[in-house]
Short mmCIF file of C-alpha atoms and ligand atoms in Angstrom, two decimals:
data_model
loop_
_atom_site.label_atom_id
_atom_site.label_comp_id
_atom_site.label_asym_id
_atom_site.label_seq_id
_atom_site.Cartn_x
_atom_site.Cartn_y
_atom_site.Cartn_z
CA MET A 1 0.30 -0.19 0.10
CA MET A 2 1.05 3.25 -0.58
CA TYR A 3 0.71 6.72 1.61
CA GLU A 4 0.91 10.38 0.76
CA LEU A 5 1.53 12.19 3.94
CA SER A 6 3.49 15.08 5.72
CA ALA A 7 6.19 13.68 7.76
CA ARG A 8 8.56 15.72 10.40
CA VAL A 9 11.70 16.01 10.29
CA LEU A 10 13.26 14.33 13.59
CA SER A 11 17.24 15.05 12.42
CA CYS A 12 18.79 15.77 9.61
CA GLU A 13 22.32 15.25 10.10
CA SER A 14 25.46 16.02 7.94
CA LEU A 15 28.04 12.93 7.54
CA SER A 16 30.39 14.27 5.05
CA ALA A 17 31.07 16.91 2.42
CA GLN A 18 28.37 15.45 0.27
CA LEU A 19 26.28 12.47 2.62
CA SER A 20 23.59 13.53 4.62
CA MET A 21 21.09 11.58 6.72
CA LEU A 22 17.25 12.53 6.73
CA VAL A 23 15.26 10.78 9.89
CA LEU A 24 11.75 11.23 9.39
CA GLU A 25 8.70 10.31 11.81
CA ALA A 26 6.23 8.26 8.78
CA PRO A 27 4.90 5.62 10.85
CA GLU A 28 2.55 4.64 7.88
CA ILE A 29 5.73 4.22 5.54
CA ALA A 30 7.99 2.90 8.16
CA GLY A 31 5.84 0.14 8.82
CA ALA A 32 4.92 -1.18 5.18
CA ALA A 33 8.53 -0.49 3.61
CA VAL A 34 10.85 -3.27 2.69
CA PRO A 35 14.44 -3.16 1.37
CA GLY A 36 14.70 -1.94 -2.04
CA GLN A 37 11.52 0.20 -1.95
CA PHE A 38 11.78 4.04 -2.51
CA VAL A 39 9.96 7.10 -1.72
CA MET A 40 9.27 10.02 -3.48
CA VAL A 41 10.06 13.63 -1.44
CA GLN A 42 8.72 17.07 -2.35
CA CYS A 43 11.45 19.33 -2.82
CA ASP A 44 11.23 22.93 -2.14
CA GLY A 45 10.40 24.57 -5.89
CA HIS A 46 10.34 21.68 -7.73
CA ALA A 47 7.39 20.53 -9.42
CA LEU A 48 9.06 16.59 -9.05
CA ARG A 49 9.42 14.54 -6.79
CA ARG A 50 12.91 13.17 -6.20
CA PRO A 51 13.18 9.42 -5.67
CA LEU A 52 14.99 8.14 -2.65
CA GLY A 53 15.63 4.47 -1.48
CA VAL A 54 14.62 3.72 2.17
CA HIS A 55 17.79 3.28 4.21
CA ALA A 56 16.28 2.29 7.24
CA ALA A 57 12.33 1.81 8.78
CA GLY A 58 11.26 0.72 11.57
CA ASN A 59 9.73 2.18 15.05
CA GLY A 60 7.71 4.62 13.29
CA LYS A 61 10.64 6.17 11.43
CA VAL A 62 12.04 6.24 7.95
CA ALA A 63 15.65 7.23 7.47
CA LEU A 64 17.18 8.59 4.12
CA LEU A 65 20.42 8.84 3.32
CA ILE A 66 21.11 11.53 0.29
CA ARG A 67 24.03 12.36 -1.36
CA VAL A 68 23.79 15.99 -2.56
CA LYS A 69 23.42 15.87 -6.70
CA GLY A 70 21.62 19.07 -7.57
CA GLU A 71 19.18 21.56 -6.16
CA GLY A 72 16.59 19.07 -4.74
CA THR A 73 18.88 17.20 -2.62
CA GLN A 74 20.84 20.16 -1.75
CA TRP A 75 17.65 21.32 0.09
CA LEU A 76 16.65 18.00 1.27
CA SER A 77 20.26 17.77 3.05
CA ARG A 78 19.69 21.40 4.82
CA ARG A 79 16.39 20.47 6.43
CA SER A 80 16.09 20.89 10.30
CA ALA A 81 14.27 19.12 13.04
CA GLY A 82 10.55 19.85 13.31
CA GLN A 83 10.12 21.13 9.71
CA MET A 84 7.58 18.76 7.55
CA LEU A 85 8.52 16.95 4.36
CA ASN A 86 5.85 16.09 1.71
CA MET A 87 6.50 12.28 0.19
CA ASN A 88 4.60 9.15 -0.74
CA GLY A 89 5.84 5.98 -0.45
CA PRO A 90 6.50 2.94 -0.21
CA LEU A 91 7.27 2.18 -4.20
CA GLY A 92 8.45 -0.05 -5.95
CA ARG A 93 9.65 -3.90 -6.17
CA PRO A 94 11.82 -4.93 -3.50
CA PHE A 95 14.93 -7.02 -3.38
CA THR A 96 13.84 -10.97 -2.76
CA ALA A 97 15.98 -13.12 0.18
CA PRO A 98 16.31 -16.77 -0.36
CA GLU A 99 13.85 -19.07 1.95
CA THR A 100 17.04 -21.37 3.41
CA ARG A 101 20.34 -19.22 5.30
CA SER A 102 22.37 -18.37 2.38
CA HIS A 103 25.47 -16.46 1.89
CA LEU A 104 24.19 -12.74 0.69
CA LEU A 105 26.92 -10.61 -1.10
CA LEU A 106 25.41 -6.91 -1.15
CA VAL A 107 27.51 -4.45 -3.49
CA GLY A 108 27.09 -0.75 -3.35
CA GLY A 109 29.09 1.92 -5.15
CA GLY A 110 28.53 5.34 -3.68
CA VAL A 111 25.20 6.22 -2.33
CA GLY A 112 23.97 2.84 -3.68
CA ILE A 113 24.46 1.60 -0.23
CA ALA A 114 21.63 3.30 1.43
CA PRO A 115 19.31 0.51 0.28
CA LEU A 116 21.67 -1.99 0.98
CA CYS A 117 22.22 -1.17 4.51
CA PHE A 118 18.29 -1.85 5.07
CA LEU A 119 18.29 -4.99 3.06
CA ALA A 120 21.14 -6.16 5.56
CA ALA A 121 19.61 -5.65 8.69
CA GLU A 122 16.37 -7.10 7.37
CA VAL A 123 18.07 -10.43 6.93
CA ALA A 124 21.06 -10.35 8.93
CA GLU A 125 19.44 -12.56 11.62
CA LYS A 126 18.97 -15.56 8.80
CA HIS A 127 21.30 -15.26 6.42
CA ASP A 128 25.33 -14.84 6.20
CA VAL A 129 25.80 -11.35 4.81
CA VAL A 130 28.97 -9.56 3.20
CA LEU A 131 28.18 -5.68 2.63
CA VAL A 132 30.55 -4.02 0.50
CA GLN A 133 31.02 -0.53 0.11
CA GLY A 134 32.59 1.34 -2.14
CA ALA A 135 33.20 5.08 -2.58
CA VAL A 136 35.97 7.71 -4.01
CA THR A 137 37.74 8.45 -1.13
CA SER A 138 37.87 7.71 2.59
CA ALA A 139 36.17 10.59 3.67
CA GLU A 140 33.03 9.61 1.44
CA LEU A 141 32.91 6.41 2.81
CA TYR A 142 29.25 6.38 4.72
CA ARG A 143 29.62 5.26 8.67
CA ALA A 144 26.03 5.17 10.28
CA PRO A 145 25.60 7.91 12.98
CA ALA A 146 25.69 7.10 16.31
CA GLY A 147 22.53 7.96 16.83
CA LEU A 148 20.49 5.88 14.25
CA GLN A 149 20.22 2.64 15.90
CA SER A 150 18.45 4.27 19.26
CA LEU A 151 15.92 6.08 16.74
CA ILE A 152 15.47 2.86 14.83
CA PRO A 153 16.37 -0.23 16.74
CA SER A 154 16.74 -2.82 13.97
CA MET A 155 19.75 -1.30 12.76
CA THR A 156 21.41 -2.66 15.41
CA ARG A 157 21.63 -5.92 13.23
CA LEU A 158 24.19 -4.60 10.87
CA ASP A 159 26.63 -5.26 13.66
CA SER A 160 26.59 -8.94 13.16
CA VAL A 161 27.14 -8.07 9.30
CA THR A 162 30.71 -8.39 7.61
CA SER A 163 31.32 -4.87 6.23
CA VAL A 164 33.84 -4.47 3.66
CA THR A 165 34.96 -1.17 2.13
CA ALA A 166 37.03 -0.06 -1.04
CA THR A 167 37.56 3.52 -2.08
CA ASP A 168 39.24 4.03 -5.79
CA ASP A 169 41.86 6.19 -4.23
CA GLY A 170 43.16 3.66 -1.60
CA THR A 171 42.72 5.81 1.36
CA GLU A 172 40.75 3.16 3.37
CA GLY A 173 39.99 -0.63 2.80
CA PHE A 174 40.39 -2.15 -0.81
CA ALA A 175 42.02 0.16 -3.10
CA GLY A 176 39.41 0.21 -6.28
CA THR A 177 36.05 -0.21 -6.51
CA ALA A 178 33.05 -2.12 -4.63
CA PHE A 179 32.84 -4.46 -7.06
CA ASP A 180 36.93 -5.43 -7.39
CA ALA A 181 36.68 -5.70 -3.92
CA SER A 182 33.54 -7.91 -4.04
CA LEU A 183 35.47 -10.75 -6.21
CA ASN A 184 37.29 -11.91 -3.17
CA TYR A 185 33.62 -13.39 -1.89
CA LEU A 186 32.40 -14.15 -5.00
CA GLU A 187 33.07 -17.78 -4.63
CA TRP A 188 31.45 -17.76 -1.29
CA ALA A 189 28.08 -16.05 -2.24
CA ASP A 190 24.76 -17.59 -3.18
CA VAL A 191 23.51 -14.37 -3.95
CA VAL A 192 24.55 -11.41 -5.20
CA TYR A 193 22.48 -8.05 -4.79
CA LEU A 194 24.07 -4.31 -6.77
CA CYS A 195 23.22 -0.69 -6.27
CA GLY A 196 25.22 1.80 -7.80
CA PRO A 197 25.86 4.03 -10.42
CA THR A 198 24.24 2.78 -13.71
CA ALA A 199 27.97 2.59 -15.32
CA MET A 200 28.89 -0.05 -12.51
CA CYS A 201 26.04 -2.20 -12.79
CA SER A 202 26.62 -2.03 -16.40
CA ALA A 203 30.31 -2.88 -16.03
CA VAL A 204 29.71 -5.91 -14.05
CA ASN A 205 27.05 -7.04 -17.00
CA THR A 206 29.70 -6.64 -19.47
CA LEU A 207 32.50 -8.56 -17.31
CA ALA A 208 30.28 -11.36 -16.62
CA CYS A 209 29.35 -11.88 -20.16
CA GLU A 210 32.91 -11.80 -21.26
CA GLN A 211 33.76 -14.48 -18.84
CA LEU A 212 31.10 -16.76 -20.43
CA SER A 213 32.49 -16.16 -23.80
CA CYS A 214 35.57 -17.17 -22.45
CA ALA A 215 37.57 -13.97 -21.85
CA THR A 216 40.32 -13.77 -19.11
CA PRO A 217 39.73 -15.14 -15.78
CA MET A 218 37.89 -13.23 -13.69
CA HIS A 219 39.87 -13.68 -10.34
CA ASN A 220 43.14 -14.65 -10.70
CA ALA A 221 41.40 -18.07 -11.77
CA ILE A 222 40.23 -19.05 -8.36
CA LEU A 223 36.98 -19.19 -9.39
CA ASP A 224 34.77 -21.67 -11.66
CA VAL A 225 34.68 -18.87 -14.44
CA GLU A 226 31.21 -20.06 -15.74
CA THR A 227 29.78 -20.43 -11.86
CA ALA A 228 30.85 -16.84 -11.10
CA ALA A 229 29.75 -15.46 -14.43
CA GLN A 230 26.54 -16.81 -13.98
CA LYS A 231 26.07 -15.72 -10.04
CA LEU A 232 26.41 -12.21 -11.17
CA LEU A 233 24.26 -12.19 -14.14
CA SER A 234 21.46 -13.40 -11.88
CA ALA A 235 21.97 -10.67 -9.68
CA GLN A 236 19.71 -8.38 -7.99
CA VAL A 237 20.38 -5.15 -9.49
CA SER A 238 18.74 -1.78 -7.96
CA LEU A 239 18.23 0.98 -10.69
CA GLU A 240 19.16 4.81 -10.10
CA VAL A 241 17.48 6.15 -12.83
CA ARG A 242 15.70 9.55 -13.29
CA MET A 243 11.93 9.93 -12.66
CA GLY A 244 9.23 11.72 -13.22
CA CYS A 245 5.92 10.70 -11.20
CA GLY A 246 7.56 7.78 -9.73
CA VAL A 247 4.12 5.82 -9.52
CA GLY A 248 3.62 4.39 -13.28
CA ALA A 249 2.21 6.90 -15.05
CA CYS A 250 4.68 9.05 -17.40
CA TYR A 251 6.85 6.36 -18.30
CA CYS A 252 10.20 8.94 -18.27
CA CYS A 253 12.05 6.38 -16.12
CA SER A 254 11.42 3.27 -18.67
CA VAL A 255 14.66 1.22 -19.45
CA PRO A 256 15.04 -1.35 -22.10
CA THR A 257 14.67 -5.00 -21.13
CA VAL A 258 14.89 -8.15 -22.48
CA ALA A 259 11.19 -8.36 -22.41
CA GLY A 260 10.80 -4.96 -23.48
CA ARG A 261 10.54 -1.48 -22.45
CA LYS A 262 9.78 -1.35 -18.22
CA LYS A 263 9.09 1.42 -15.78
CA VAL A 264 12.09 1.38 -13.00
CA CYS A 265 9.67 2.99 -10.62
CA ALA A 266 6.40 0.54 -10.97
CA ASP A 267 8.56 -2.32 -12.29
CA GLY A 268 11.63 -2.07 -10.67
CA PRO A 269 13.62 -0.79 -8.90
CA VAL A 270 14.99 -3.98 -8.82
CA PHE A 271 15.50 -6.64 -11.75
CA GLY A 272 17.80 -9.14 -12.70
CA LEU A 273 21.06 -8.02 -14.01
CA SER A 274 20.88 -9.67 -17.27
CA ASP A 275 17.32 -8.85 -17.67
CA ILE A 276 18.37 -5.29 -18.84
CA LEU A 277 19.82 -4.36 -21.99
CA TRP A 278 22.41 -2.13 -20.58
CA GLY A 279 24.08 -1.56 -24.22
CA ASP A 280 20.97 0.60 -25.08
CA ILE A 281 20.72 2.05 -21.69
C1 FAD B 301 14.94 4.25 -6.84
C2 FAD B 301 16.36 5.38 -6.50
C3 FAD B 301 16.45 5.34 -5.39
C4 FAD B 301 17.43 6.34 -5.10
N1 FAD B 301 17.59 6.64 -3.91
C5 FAD B 301 18.64 7.42 -3.72
C6 FAD B 301 19.36 7.37 -2.15
O1 FAD B 301 18.84 6.80 -1.54
N2 FAD B 301 19.98 8.41 -2.03
C7 FAD B 301 20.62 9.50 -2.95
O2 FAD B 301 21.20 10.53 -2.54
N3 FAD B 301 19.86 9.31 -4.13
C8 FAD B 301 19.28 8.47 -4.18
N4 FAD B 301 18.52 8.32 -6.03
C9 FAD B 301 19.07 9.56 -6.91
C10 FAD B 301 18.31 11.03 -6.84
O3 FAD B 301 16.89 10.40 -6.91
C11 FAD B 301 19.05 11.77 -7.53
O4 FAD B 301 20.34 11.98 -7.02
C12 FAD B 301 18.00 12.92 -7.21
O5 FAD B 301 16.81 12.86 -8.08
C13 FAD B 301 18.82 14.44 -7.88
O6 FAD B 301 17.66 15.47 -7.63
P1 FAD B 301 18.39 16.70 -7.62
O7 FAD B 301 17.05 17.71 -7.56
O8 FAD B 301 19.34 17.05 -6.42
O9 FAD B 301 19.50 16.74 -8.82
P2 FAD B 301 18.89 17.43 -10.27
O10 FAD B 301 18.82 18.70 -10.43
O11 FAD B 301 17.60 16.67 -10.63
O12 FAD B 301 19.87 16.61 -11.19
C14 FAD B 301 21.36 17.11 -11.03
C15 FAD B 301 22.16 16.27 -12.12
O13 FAD B 301 22.29 15.26 -11.54
C16 FAD B 301 21.66 14.54 -12.60
N5 FAD B 301 20.90 13.20 -12.34
C17 FAD B 301 19.61 13.45 -11.60
N6 FAD B 301 18.93 12.33 -11.06
C18 FAD B 301 20.11 11.37 -11.58
C19 FAD B 301 19.87 10.09 -11.55
N7 FAD B 301 18.92 9.33 -11.09
N8 FAD B 301 20.76 9.15 -12.58
C20 FAD B 301 21.88 9.97 -12.76
N9 FAD B 301 21.94 11.33 -12.73
C21 FAD B 301 20.74 12.38 -12.09
C22 FAD B 301 21.09 14.90 -13.67
O14 FAD B 301 20.56 15.17 -14.91
C23 FAD B 301 21.66 16.68 -13.52
O15 FAD B 301 22.96 16.68 -14.00
C24 FAD B 301 17.82 7.47 -6.12
C25 FAD B 301 17.32 7.35 -7.63
C26 FAD B 301 16.13 6.02 -7.95
C27 FAD B 301 15.77 6.22 -9.18
S1 FES B 302 8.77 7.70 -13.23
FE1 FES B 302 6.42 8.18 -14.35
S2 FES B 302 6.37 6.09 -14.99
FE2 FES B 302 8.20 5.82 -13.68
#
């Protein structure tokens, strides 16, 4: 069920030069949201709402992780406690998790970490989870603010997840992308989840397709190349595209898939990696 409401800002915290966290009082959305879903948030002076993945939900509250991109996200990152925000959600098709205990590999590039933290917290009791986060540099890695776990207690489950960090410039963790770092866990993983820039997801798809057509081995030949490539191609990927209405009415978010054009807001944002025609996006 989708709700349209006015939510009170409980906190808005700057986490780095580009990242901020908004925690909102929105019991209806908090009670209904599942990992992979998003909300559409009204930003001052903009007719079109901005889509933001649910980063955490519970205890009547919804947390959004915001990376400043343009005017809308800039405005959101400057909210103060007590102000009200119009929003609707939860929207979209969520991630799915296996029924039986499995090894889940979650790979987030940039602000793609936002919905994956929600997923990790929700599945951590039932599955073994590795959460890989990549950023350009150490200062832009996401570190959950101290107060988040007291506002949304389910986020304490992230403590049992294996967290791996990667930075493009090598200032913290693995030197390289989140996907490069995740290759160390690919053999271990039963299911892979991806969220990040389109270029990152497209590159993962290209690599997997190349492996299947017998290009160079993916990771020091440790892995059975075909199994690893199949694992990647069956990954669940959450797409970040520009949206208009967010509810399936305008077609501005449509992407080419093996089954024709699909709307990211209504048919996604979560798709199978190999269902997307990446070369045509
Ligand atoms: C399902 C979904 C979940 C998302 N979750 C998050 C999240 O959790 N946190 C977060 O910070 N962002 C998230 N985004 C991206 C976010 O919606 C955009 O960054 C935001 O709408 C930009 O609005 P703006 O007014 O700040 O920038 P605009 O002024 O609209 O745009 C600024 C510049 O960024 C480009 N741009 C805008 N949106 C996108 C986009 N989606 N992809 C690529 N380029 C874009 C524009 O072309 C322009 O060049 C998500 C997007 C989707 C579709
Ligand atoms: S944003 Fe309007 S149909 Fe998806």
